[in-house]
Short mmCIF file of C-alpha atoms (C1' of nucleotides) in Angstrom, two decimals:
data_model
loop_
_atom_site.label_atom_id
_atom_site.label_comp_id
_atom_site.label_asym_id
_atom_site.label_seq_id
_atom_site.Cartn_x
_atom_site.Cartn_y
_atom_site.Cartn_z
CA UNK A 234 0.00 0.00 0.00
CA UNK A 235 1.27 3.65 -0.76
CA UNK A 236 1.45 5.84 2.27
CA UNK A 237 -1.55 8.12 2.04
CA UNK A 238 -1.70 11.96 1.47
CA UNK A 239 -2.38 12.56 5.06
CA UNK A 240 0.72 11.20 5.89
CA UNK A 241 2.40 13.35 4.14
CA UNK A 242 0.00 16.23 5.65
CA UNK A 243 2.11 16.25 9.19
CA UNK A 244 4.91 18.28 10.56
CA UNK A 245 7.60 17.47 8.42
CA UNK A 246 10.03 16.70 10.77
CA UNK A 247 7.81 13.41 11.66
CA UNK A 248 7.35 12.88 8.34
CA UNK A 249 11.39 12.72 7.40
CA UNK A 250 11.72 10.82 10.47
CA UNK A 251 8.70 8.07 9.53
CA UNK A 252 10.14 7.97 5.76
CA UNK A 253 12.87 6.04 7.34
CA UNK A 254 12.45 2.51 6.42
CA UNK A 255 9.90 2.98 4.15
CA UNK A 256 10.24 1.47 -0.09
CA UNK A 257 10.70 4.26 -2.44
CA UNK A 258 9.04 2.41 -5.69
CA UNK A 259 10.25 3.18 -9.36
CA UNK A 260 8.75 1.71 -12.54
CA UNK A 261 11.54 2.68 -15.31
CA UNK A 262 10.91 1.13 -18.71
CA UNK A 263 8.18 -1.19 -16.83
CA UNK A 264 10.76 -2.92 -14.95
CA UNK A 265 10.35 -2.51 -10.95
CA UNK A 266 13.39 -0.71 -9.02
CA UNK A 267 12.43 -0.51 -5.01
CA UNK A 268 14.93 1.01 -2.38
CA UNK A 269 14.41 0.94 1.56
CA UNK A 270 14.79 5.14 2.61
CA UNK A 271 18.08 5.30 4.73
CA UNK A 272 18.80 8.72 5.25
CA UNK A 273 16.42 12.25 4.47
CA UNK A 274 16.56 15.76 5.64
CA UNK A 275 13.77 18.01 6.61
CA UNK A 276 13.28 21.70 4.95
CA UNK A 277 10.81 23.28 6.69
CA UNK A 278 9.09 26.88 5.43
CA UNK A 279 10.08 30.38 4.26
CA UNK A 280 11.91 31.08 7.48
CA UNK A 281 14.17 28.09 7.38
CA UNK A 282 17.35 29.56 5.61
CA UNK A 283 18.45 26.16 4.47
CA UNK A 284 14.83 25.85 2.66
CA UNK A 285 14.55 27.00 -1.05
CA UNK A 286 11.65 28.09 0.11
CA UNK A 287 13.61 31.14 2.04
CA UNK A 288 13.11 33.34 -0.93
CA UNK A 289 9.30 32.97 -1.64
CA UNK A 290 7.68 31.00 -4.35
CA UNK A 291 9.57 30.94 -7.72
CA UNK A 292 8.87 29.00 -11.03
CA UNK A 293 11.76 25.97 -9.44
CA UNK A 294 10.66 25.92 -6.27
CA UNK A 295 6.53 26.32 -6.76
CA UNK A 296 5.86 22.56 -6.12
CA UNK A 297 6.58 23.12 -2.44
CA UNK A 298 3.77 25.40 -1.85
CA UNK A 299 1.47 22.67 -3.25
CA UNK A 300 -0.51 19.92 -1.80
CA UNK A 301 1.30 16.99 0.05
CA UNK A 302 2.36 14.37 -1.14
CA UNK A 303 3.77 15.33 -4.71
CA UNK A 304 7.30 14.84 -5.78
CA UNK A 305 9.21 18.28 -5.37
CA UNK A 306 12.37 16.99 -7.71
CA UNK A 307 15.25 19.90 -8.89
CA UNK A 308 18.38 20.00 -10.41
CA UNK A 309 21.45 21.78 -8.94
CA UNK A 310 25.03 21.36 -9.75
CA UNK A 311 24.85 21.11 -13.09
CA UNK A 312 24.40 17.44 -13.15
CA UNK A 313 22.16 16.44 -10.36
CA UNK A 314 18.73 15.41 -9.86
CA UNK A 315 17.06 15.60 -6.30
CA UNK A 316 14.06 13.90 -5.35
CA UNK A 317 11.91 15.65 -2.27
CA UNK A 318 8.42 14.48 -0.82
CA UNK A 319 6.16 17.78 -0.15
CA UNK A 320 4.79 17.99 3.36
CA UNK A 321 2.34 19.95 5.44
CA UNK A 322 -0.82 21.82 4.38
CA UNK A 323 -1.13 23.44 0.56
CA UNK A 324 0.28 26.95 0.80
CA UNK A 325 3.39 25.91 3.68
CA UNK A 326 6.11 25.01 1.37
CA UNK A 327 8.10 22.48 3.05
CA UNK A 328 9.49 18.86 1.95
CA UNK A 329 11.60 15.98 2.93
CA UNK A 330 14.91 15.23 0.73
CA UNK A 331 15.65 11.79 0.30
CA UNK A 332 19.13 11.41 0.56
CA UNK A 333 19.96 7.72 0.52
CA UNK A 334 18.60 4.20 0.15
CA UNK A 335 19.28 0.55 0.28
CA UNK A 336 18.27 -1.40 -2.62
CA UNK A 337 15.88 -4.14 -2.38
CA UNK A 338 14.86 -4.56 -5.72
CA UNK A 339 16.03 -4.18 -9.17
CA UNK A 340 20.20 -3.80 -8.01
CA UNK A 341 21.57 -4.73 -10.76
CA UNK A 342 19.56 -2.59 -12.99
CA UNK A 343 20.43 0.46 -10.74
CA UNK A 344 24.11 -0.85 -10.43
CA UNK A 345 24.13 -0.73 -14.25
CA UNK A 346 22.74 2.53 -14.71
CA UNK A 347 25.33 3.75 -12.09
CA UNK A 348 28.08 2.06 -14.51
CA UNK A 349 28.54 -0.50 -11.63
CA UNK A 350 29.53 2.92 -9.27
CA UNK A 351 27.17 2.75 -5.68
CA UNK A 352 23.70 4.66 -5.42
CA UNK A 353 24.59 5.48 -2.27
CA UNK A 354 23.71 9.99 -2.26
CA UNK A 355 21.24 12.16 -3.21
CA UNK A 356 22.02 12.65 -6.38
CA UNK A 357 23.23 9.00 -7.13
CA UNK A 358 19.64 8.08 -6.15
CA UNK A 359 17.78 9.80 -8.90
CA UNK A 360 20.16 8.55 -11.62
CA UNK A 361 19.82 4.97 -10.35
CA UNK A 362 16.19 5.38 -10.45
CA UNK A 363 16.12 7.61 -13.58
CA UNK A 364 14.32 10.41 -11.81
CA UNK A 365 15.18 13.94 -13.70
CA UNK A 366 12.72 16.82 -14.26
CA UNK A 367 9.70 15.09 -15.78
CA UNK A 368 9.07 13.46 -12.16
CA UNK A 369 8.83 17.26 -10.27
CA UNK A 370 4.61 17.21 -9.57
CA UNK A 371 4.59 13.38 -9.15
CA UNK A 372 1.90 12.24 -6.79
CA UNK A 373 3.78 10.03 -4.91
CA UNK A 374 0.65 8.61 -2.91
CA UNK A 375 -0.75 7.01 -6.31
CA UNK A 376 0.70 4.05 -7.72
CA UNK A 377 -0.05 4.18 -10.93
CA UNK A 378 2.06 7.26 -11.57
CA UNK A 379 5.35 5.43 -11.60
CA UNK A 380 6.88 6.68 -9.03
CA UNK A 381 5.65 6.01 -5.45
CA UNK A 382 6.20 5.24 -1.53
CA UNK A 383 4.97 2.72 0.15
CA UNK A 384 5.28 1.77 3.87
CA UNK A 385 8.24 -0.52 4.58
CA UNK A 386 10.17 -2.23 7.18
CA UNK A 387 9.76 -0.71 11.29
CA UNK A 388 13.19 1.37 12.09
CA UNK A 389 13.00 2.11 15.65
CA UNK A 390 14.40 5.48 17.32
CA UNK A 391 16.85 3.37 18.70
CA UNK A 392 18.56 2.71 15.26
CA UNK A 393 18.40 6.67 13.83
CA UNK A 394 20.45 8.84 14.57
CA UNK A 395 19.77 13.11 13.96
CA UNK A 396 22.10 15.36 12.99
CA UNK A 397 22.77 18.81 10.94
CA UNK A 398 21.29 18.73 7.38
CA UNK A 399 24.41 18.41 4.68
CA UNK A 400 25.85 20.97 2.44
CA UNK A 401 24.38 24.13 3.64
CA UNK A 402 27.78 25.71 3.88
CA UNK A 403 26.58 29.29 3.80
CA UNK A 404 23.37 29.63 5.51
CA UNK A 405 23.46 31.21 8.78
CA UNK A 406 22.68 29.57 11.90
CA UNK A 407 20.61 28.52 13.47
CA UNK A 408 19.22 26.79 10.38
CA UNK A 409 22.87 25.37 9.43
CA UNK A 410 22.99 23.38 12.39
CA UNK A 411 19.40 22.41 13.18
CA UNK A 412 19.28 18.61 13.25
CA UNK A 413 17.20 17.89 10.81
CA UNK A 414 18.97 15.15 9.26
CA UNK A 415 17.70 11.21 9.51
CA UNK A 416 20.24 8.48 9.15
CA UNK A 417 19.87 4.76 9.92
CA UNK A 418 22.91 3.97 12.18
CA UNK A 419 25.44 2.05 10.50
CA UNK A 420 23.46 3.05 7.07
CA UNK A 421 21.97 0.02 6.81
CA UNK A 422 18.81 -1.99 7.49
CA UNK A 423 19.17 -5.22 8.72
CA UNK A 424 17.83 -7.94 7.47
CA UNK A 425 16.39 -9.63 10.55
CA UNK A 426 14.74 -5.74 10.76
CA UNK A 427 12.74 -6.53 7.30
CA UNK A 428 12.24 -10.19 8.10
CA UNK A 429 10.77 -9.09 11.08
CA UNK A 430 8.10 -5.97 8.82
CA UNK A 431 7.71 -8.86 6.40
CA UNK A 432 6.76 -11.24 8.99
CA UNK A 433 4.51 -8.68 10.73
CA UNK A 434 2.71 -7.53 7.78
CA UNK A 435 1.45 -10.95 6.40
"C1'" DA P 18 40.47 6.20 3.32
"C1'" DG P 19 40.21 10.92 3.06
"C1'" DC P 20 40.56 15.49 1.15
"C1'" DA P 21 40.50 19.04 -2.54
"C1'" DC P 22 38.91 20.64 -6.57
"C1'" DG P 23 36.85 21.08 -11.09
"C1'" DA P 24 32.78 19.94 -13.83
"C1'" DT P 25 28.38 21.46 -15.28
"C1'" DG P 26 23.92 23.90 -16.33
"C1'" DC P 27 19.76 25.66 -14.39
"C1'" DT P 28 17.62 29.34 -11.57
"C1'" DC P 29 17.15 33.76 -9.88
"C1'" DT P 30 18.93 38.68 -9.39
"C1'" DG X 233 26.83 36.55 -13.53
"C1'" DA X 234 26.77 34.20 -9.13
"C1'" DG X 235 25.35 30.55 -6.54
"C1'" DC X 236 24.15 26.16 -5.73
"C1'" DA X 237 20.30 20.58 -0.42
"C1'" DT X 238 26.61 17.12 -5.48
"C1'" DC X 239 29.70 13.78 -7.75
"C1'" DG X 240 33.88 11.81 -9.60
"C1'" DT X 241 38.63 12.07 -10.17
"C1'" DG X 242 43.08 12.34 -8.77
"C1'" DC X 243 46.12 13.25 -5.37
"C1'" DT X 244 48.17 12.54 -0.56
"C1'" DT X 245 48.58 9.95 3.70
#
DNA sequence: AGCACGATGCTCT
DNA sequence: GAGCATCGTGCTT
């Protein structure tokens, strides 16, 4: 089942924490490409200066002012594709940045679109999963759309760890150091932990 | 295994 | 024209 809007309708720091664990689910060229979430970041309204969102609503950042649930997904860098989940009510312009997962499901495909190179990053993510520009305004609560999330394995608070959001090298603090960053100790998740969701879930 | 730096192109001023 | 929510390479230890 795909985690539904109102999930996505929360503060968004629960929601970056709850995405831990959960399957990120890709259909590229009808083949099936599914990643356990392992690490996200929270960015959290106009006043947070680590948000896009800082500088009001502007043609790249617009999705974030929409309704939860959609894909907010940019390109920065000149090569790199980022894929966000928008949170909280339409109009608050926050989201959740998935930064890393585990892959469960199509590897080798991903492996081989990474030219055998790890998906382990942000930006290695999307090009595993071929997510670029035509997957910003995704709903990412319907599953027909090719691009969804759907609720995974348990990760209790025991095995995350917080810490300061990565990369925001000249935003002033307090937002540069807010701990707003979800990581799955030891980056990885277990696999007596998904035995254990599989188990549960039957 | 870790650090430094250049690549690269879109977005906003 | 500057600034990026990064990555890969190539260098040093």
């Amino acid at each position: 089942m795909t985690l539904p809007r109102n999930f996505y309708d929360r503060p968004t720091l629960q929601v970056a924490r709850d995405l831990i664990g959960a399957r990120l689910v890709r259909i590229l060229d009808g083949v099936k490409l599914v990643g356990l979430i392992t690490e996200t970041e929270a960015y959290i309204g106009e006043k947070d200066l680590g948000c896009h969102a800082r500088v009001g609503k502007t043609n790249r950042n617009a999705m974030m002012f929409g309704p939860p649930g959609h894909a907010y997904v940019y390109f920065t860098y000149g090569n790199h594709w980022m894929l966000n989940a928008v949170t909280e009510r339409e109009g608050f312009p926050a989201a959740v940045l998935i930064r890393a997962i585990q892959p469960i499901e199509g590897a080798e495909i991903m492996s081989k679109r990474r030219s055998g190179r790890d998906s382990f990053g942000p930006g290695k993510l999307t090009q595993a999963m071929g997510i670029t520009k035509s997957g910003n305004g995704v709903d990412l609560t319907d599953s027909g759309s090719g691009l969804w999330i759907e609720a995974g394995v348990h990760v209790p608070n025991s095995r995350v760890t917080k810490s300061p959001r990565v990369g925001l090298y000249s935003v002033p603090e307090p937002w540069k150091s807010k701990p707003w960053r979800f990581v799955v100790k030891g980056w990885k998740i277990s696999n007596e932990e998904s035995a254990t969701s599989l188990r549960s879930s039957q």
